[in-house]
Coordinates of C-alpha atoms in Angstrom, one line a residue:
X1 CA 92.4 112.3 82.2
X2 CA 95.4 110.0 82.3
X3 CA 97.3 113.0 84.3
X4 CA 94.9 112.2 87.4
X5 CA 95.1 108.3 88.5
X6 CA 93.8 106.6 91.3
X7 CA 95.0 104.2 93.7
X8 CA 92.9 101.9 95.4
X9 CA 94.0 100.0 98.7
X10 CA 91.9 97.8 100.4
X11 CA 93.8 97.1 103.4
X12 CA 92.6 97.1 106.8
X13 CA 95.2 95.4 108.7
X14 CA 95.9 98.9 110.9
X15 CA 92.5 99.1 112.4
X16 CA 91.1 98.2 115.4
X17 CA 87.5 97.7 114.1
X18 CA 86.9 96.1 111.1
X19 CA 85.0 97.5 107.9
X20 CA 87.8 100.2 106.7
X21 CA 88.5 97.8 103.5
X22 CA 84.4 98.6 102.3
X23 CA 85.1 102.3 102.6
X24 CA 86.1 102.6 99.1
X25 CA 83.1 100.5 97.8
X26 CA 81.1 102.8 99.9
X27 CA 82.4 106.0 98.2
X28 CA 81.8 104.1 95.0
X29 CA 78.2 103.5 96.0
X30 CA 77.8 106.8 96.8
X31 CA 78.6 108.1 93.5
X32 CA 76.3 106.0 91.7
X33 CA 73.4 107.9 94.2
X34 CA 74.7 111.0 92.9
X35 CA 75.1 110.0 89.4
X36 CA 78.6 110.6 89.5
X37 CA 81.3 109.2 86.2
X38 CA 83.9 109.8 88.4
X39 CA 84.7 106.0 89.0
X40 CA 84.6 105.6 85.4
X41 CA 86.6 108.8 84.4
X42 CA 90.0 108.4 86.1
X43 CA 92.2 105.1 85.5
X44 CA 92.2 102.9 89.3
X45 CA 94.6 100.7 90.0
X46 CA 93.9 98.3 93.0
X47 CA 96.9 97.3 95.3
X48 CA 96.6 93.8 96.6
X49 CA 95.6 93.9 99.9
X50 CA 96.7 90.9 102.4
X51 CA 93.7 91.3 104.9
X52 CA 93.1 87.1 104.1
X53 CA 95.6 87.3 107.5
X54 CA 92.7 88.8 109.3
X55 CA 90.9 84.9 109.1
X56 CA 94.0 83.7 110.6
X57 CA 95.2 83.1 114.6
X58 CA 95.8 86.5 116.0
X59 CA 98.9 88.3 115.3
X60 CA 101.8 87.5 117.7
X61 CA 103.4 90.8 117.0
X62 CA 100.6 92.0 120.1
X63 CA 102.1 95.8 119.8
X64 CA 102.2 95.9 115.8
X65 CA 99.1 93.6 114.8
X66 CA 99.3 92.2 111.9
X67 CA 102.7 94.0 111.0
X68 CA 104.4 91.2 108.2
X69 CA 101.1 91.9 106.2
X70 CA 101.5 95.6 106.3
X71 CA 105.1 95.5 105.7
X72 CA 103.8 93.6 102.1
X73 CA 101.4 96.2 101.4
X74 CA 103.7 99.3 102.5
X75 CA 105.8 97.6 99.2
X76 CA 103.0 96.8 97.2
X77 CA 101.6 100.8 97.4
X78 CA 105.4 102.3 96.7
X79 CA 106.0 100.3 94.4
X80 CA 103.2 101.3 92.4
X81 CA 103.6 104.6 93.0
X82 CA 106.8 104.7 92.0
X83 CA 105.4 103.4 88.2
X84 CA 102.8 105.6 88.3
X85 CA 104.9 108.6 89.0
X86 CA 107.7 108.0 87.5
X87 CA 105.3 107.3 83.7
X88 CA 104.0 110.8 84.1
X89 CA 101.0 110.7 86.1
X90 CA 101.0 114.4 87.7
X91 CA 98.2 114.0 90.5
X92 CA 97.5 110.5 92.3
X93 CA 94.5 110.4 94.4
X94 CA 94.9 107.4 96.7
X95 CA 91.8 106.0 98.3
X96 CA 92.6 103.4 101.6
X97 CA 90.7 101.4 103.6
X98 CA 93.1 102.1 107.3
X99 CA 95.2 104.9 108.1
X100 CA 98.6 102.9 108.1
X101 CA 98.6 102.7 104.8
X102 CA 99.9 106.5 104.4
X103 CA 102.9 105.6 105.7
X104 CA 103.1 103.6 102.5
X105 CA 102.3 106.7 100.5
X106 CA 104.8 108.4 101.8
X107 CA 107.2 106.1 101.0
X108 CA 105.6 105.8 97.3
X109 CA 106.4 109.6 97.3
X110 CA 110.0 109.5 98.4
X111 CA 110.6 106.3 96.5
X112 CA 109.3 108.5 93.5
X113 CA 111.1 112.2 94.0
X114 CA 114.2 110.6 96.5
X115 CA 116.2 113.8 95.6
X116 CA 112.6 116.4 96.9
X117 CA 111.9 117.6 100.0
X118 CA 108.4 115.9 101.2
X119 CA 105.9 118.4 102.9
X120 CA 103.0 116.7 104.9
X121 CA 100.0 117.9 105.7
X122 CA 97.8 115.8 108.1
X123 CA 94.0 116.8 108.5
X124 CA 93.1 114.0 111.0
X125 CA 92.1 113.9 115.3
X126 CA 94.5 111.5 115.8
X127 CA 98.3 112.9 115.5
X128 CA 99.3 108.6 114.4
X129 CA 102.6 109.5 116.2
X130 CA 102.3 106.1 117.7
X131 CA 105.5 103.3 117.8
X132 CA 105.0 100.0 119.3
X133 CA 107.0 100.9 122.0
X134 CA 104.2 103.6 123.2
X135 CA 101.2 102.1 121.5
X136 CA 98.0 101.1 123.8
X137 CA 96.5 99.0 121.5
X138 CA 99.1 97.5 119.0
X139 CA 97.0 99.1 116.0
X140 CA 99.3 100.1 113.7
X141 CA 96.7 102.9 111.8
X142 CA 98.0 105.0 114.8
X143 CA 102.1 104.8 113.7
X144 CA 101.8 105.6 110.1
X145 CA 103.9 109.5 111.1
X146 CA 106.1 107.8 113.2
X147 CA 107.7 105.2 111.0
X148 CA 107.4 107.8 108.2
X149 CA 109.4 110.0 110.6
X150 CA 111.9 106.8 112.0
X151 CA 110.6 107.7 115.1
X152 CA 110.4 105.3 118.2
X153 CA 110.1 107.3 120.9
X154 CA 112.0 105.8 123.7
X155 CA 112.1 108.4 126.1
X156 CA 108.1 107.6 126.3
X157 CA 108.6 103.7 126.2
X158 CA 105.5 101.8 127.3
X159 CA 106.6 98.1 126.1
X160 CA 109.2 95.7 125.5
X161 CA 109.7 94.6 121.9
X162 CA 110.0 91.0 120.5
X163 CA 113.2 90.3 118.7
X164 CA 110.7 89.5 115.4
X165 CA 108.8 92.5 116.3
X166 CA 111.7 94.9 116.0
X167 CA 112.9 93.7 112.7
X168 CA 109.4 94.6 111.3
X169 CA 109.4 98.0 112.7
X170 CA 112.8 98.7 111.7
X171 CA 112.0 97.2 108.0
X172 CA 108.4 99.8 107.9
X173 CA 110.2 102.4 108.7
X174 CA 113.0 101.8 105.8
X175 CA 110.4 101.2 103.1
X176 CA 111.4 102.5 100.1
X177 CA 115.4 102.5 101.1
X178 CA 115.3 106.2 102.6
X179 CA 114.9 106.7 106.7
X180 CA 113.3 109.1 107.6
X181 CA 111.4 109.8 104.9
X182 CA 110.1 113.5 106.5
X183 CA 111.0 115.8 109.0
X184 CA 109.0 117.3 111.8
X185 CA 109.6 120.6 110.2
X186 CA 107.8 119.3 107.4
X187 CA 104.9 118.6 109.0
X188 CA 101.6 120.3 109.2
X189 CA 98.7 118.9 111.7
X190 CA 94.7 120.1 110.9
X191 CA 92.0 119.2 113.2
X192 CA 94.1 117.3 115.7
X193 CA 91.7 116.9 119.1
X194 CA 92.3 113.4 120.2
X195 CA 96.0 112.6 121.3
X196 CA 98.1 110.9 124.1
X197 CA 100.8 112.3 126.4
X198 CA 103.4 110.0 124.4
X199 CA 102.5 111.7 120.8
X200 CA 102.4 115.0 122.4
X201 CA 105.8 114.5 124.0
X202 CA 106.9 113.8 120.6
X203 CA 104.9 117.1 119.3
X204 CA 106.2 119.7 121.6
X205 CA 110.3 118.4 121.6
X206 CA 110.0 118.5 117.8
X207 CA 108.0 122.1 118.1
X208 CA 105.6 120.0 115.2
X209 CA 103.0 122.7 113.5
X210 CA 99.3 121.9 114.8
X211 CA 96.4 124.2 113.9
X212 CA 93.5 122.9 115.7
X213 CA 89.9 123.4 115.4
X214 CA 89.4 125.9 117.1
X215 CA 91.6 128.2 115.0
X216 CA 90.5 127.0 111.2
X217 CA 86.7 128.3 112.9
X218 CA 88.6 131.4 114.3
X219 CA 90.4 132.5 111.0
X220 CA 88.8 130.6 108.4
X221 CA 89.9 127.5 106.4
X222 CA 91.2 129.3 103.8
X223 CA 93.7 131.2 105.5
X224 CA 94.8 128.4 107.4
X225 CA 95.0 126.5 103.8
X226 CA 97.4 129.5 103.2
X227 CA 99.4 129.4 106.3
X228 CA 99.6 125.6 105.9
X229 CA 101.5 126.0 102.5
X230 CA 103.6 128.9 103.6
X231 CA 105.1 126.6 106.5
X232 CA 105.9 124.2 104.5
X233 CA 107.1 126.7 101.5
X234 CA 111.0 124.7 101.4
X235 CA 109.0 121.4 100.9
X236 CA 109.7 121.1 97.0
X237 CA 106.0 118.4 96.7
X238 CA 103.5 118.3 98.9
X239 CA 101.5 115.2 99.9
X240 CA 98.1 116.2 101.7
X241 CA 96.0 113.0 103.6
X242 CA 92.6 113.5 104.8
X243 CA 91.1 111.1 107.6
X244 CA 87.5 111.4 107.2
X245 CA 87.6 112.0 111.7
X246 CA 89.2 115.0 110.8
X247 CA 85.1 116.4 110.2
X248 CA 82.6 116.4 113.4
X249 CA 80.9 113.0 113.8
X250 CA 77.8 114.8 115.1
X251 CA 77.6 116.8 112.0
X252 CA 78.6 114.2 109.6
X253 CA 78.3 110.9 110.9
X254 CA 80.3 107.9 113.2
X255 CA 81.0 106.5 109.4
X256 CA 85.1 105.2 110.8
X257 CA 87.0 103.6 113.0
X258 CA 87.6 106.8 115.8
X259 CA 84.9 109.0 115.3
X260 CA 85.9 111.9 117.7
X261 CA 83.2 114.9 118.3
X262 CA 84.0 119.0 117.8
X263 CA 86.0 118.7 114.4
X264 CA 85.8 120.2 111.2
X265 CA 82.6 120.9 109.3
X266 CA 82.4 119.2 105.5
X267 CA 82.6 122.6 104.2
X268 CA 86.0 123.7 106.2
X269 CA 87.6 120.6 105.3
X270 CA 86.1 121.0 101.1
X271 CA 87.7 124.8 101.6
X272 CA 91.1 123.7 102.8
X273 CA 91.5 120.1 100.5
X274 CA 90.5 122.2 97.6
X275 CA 93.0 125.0 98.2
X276 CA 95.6 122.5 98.4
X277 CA 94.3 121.1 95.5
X278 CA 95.1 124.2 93.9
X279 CA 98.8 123.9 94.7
X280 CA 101.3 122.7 91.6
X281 CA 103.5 121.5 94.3
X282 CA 100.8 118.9 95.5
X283 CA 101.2 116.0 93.9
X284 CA 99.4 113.4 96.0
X285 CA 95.9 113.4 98.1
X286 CA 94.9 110.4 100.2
X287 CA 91.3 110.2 101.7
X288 CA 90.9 107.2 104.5
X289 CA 89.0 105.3 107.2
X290 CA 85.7 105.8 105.5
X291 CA 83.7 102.7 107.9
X292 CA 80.7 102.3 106.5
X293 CA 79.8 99.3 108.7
X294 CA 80.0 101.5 111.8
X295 CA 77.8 104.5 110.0
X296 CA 75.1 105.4 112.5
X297 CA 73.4 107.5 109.2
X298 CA 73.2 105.1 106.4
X299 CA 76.1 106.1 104.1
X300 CA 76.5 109.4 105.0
X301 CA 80.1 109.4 105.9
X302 CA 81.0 107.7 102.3
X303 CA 78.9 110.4 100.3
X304 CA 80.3 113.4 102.5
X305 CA 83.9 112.3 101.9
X306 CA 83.2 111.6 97.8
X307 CA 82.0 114.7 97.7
X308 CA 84.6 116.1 99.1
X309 CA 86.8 114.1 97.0
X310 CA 85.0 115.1 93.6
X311 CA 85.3 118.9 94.5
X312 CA 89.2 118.2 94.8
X313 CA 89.8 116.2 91.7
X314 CA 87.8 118.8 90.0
X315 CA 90.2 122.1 91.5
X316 CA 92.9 119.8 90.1
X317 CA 91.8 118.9 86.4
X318 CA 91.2 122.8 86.3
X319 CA 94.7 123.5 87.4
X320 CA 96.3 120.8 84.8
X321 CA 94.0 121.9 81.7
X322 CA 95.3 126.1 82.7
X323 CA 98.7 124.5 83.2
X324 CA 98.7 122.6 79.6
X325 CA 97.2 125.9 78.0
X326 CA 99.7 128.6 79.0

């Protein structure tokens, strides 16, 4: 179905461990175990990737690593986005390597539909609420929210910024011409566990939604699936992304780059990316930081998350085929 496309993006320049950029070939792999067309299916289109910068001297830019490169790709992904969209295709799944490149999704979103209101919804641990004024380790997977949100977070400032470090920043964050591209009422957290006093500053002053773990096991994924939407129900699209450390890494495995323990079974997150997958409004789904270099169980992390990823494109193809009927 040329309605459902997917976008493939390599990068790994956000990560602190490296491997993220085989997490796609992984999934791949792990289709062809299960005997899976999907790969063949849906049109891909790759995004060039400027991880070659990894070979390089390290990054001067020590609380953004590697930040000119992800700049490039932030404007490689909206750009094609923006083609995509805007030629008809009515679902995108996007397929990354690091986490920092959904900051470039949302700008491919907002670049696509600048006259929408963008809803969020952001099944991960890690709340990425990071700037390089807070970070602790200059990785910019953890600021993807933040530039998306043109946050910096002074009140919690941690370091000094370089003259050429601050025109990067300022340049992510205005990707795609519009600043900010969300608001914090238009964001919905799942399965956040693993955050720092600086990102949780910027959670409670912005009174940011968060369902944790404990609550999808207390109510049930679908009705926080429900809740979820009905928060956001001014958001005009809705853009879903789905870190793989969102699910238990005792359950599943340590397949990515922050495994973090006590998270969401396979089947809560299936129950709640398929409900969303269900939504007309949703027009975009990212699944990231699939590691299969750090998987302590084979490949399990890669076939968890494809077939995850399968039982989502399927709920959507339904919905488009009942939608093209009626």
């Amino acid at each position: 179905m040329e309605n459902i496309q997917i976008l493939e993006i390599r990068s790994e320049l956000g990560a602190g461990t490296r491997g993220a950029s085989l997490g796609i070939g992984a999934m791949k792999v792990a289709s062809l175990k299960m005997n899976d067309t999907y790969f063949a299916h849906y049109p891909l289109h790759l995004v060039p990737n400027e991880n070659e910068i990894l070979f390089r001297p390290s990054s001067t830019t020590r609380h953004a690593k590697h930040i000119k490169g992800i700049l490039k790709v932030y404007n490689y992904v909206a750009d094609a986005m923006e083609q995509l969209l805007t030629e008809g295709t009515q679902f995108l799944t996007i397929l990354s390597g690091d986490h920092s490149s959904a900051g470039a999704s949302i700008a491919g979103l907002r670049k696509s539909y600048p006259d929408k209101r963008l809803g969020v919804i952001w099944v991960d641990a890690h709340a990425d609420l990071h700037t390089p004024y807070t970070t602790p380790s200059g990785n910019v997977h953890g600021m993807p929210l933040a530039a998306s949100l043109g946050f910096d977070n002074l009140d919690m400032r941690q370091n000094n910024l370089s003259p050429e470090l601050n025109v990067y920043w300022e340049q992510l964050k205005r990707v795609g011409e519009i600043s900010p591209k969300i608001y914090p009422e238009d964001l919905v957290f799942i399965g956040l566990r693993d955050t720092e006093k600086e990102e949780n500053f910027l959670i409670d002053q912005h009174k940011i939604k968060v369902f944790e773990v404990a609550e999808v096991q207390e109510k049930g994924a679908l009705r926080i699936a429900e809740e979820s939407l009905h928060y956001l129900q001014n958001c005009d699209i809705i853009y879903v992304s789905f870190d793989v450390d969102s699910m238990d890494c005792e359950l599943v495995s340590e397949g990515t780059g922050t495994p973090v323990p006590n998270g969401l079974t396979p089947e809560e997150a299936r129950q709640l990316l398929c409900r969303f997958a269900q939504e007309d409004r949703l027009k975009c789904m990212e699944v990231t930081e699939v590691n299969p270099l750090l998987d302590n169980k084979r490949n399990l992390m890669a076939e968890t998350a494809f077939s995850i990823l399968r039982s989502v494109t399927d709920t959507v193809e339904k919905r488009l085929r009942s939608q093209a009927t009626d």
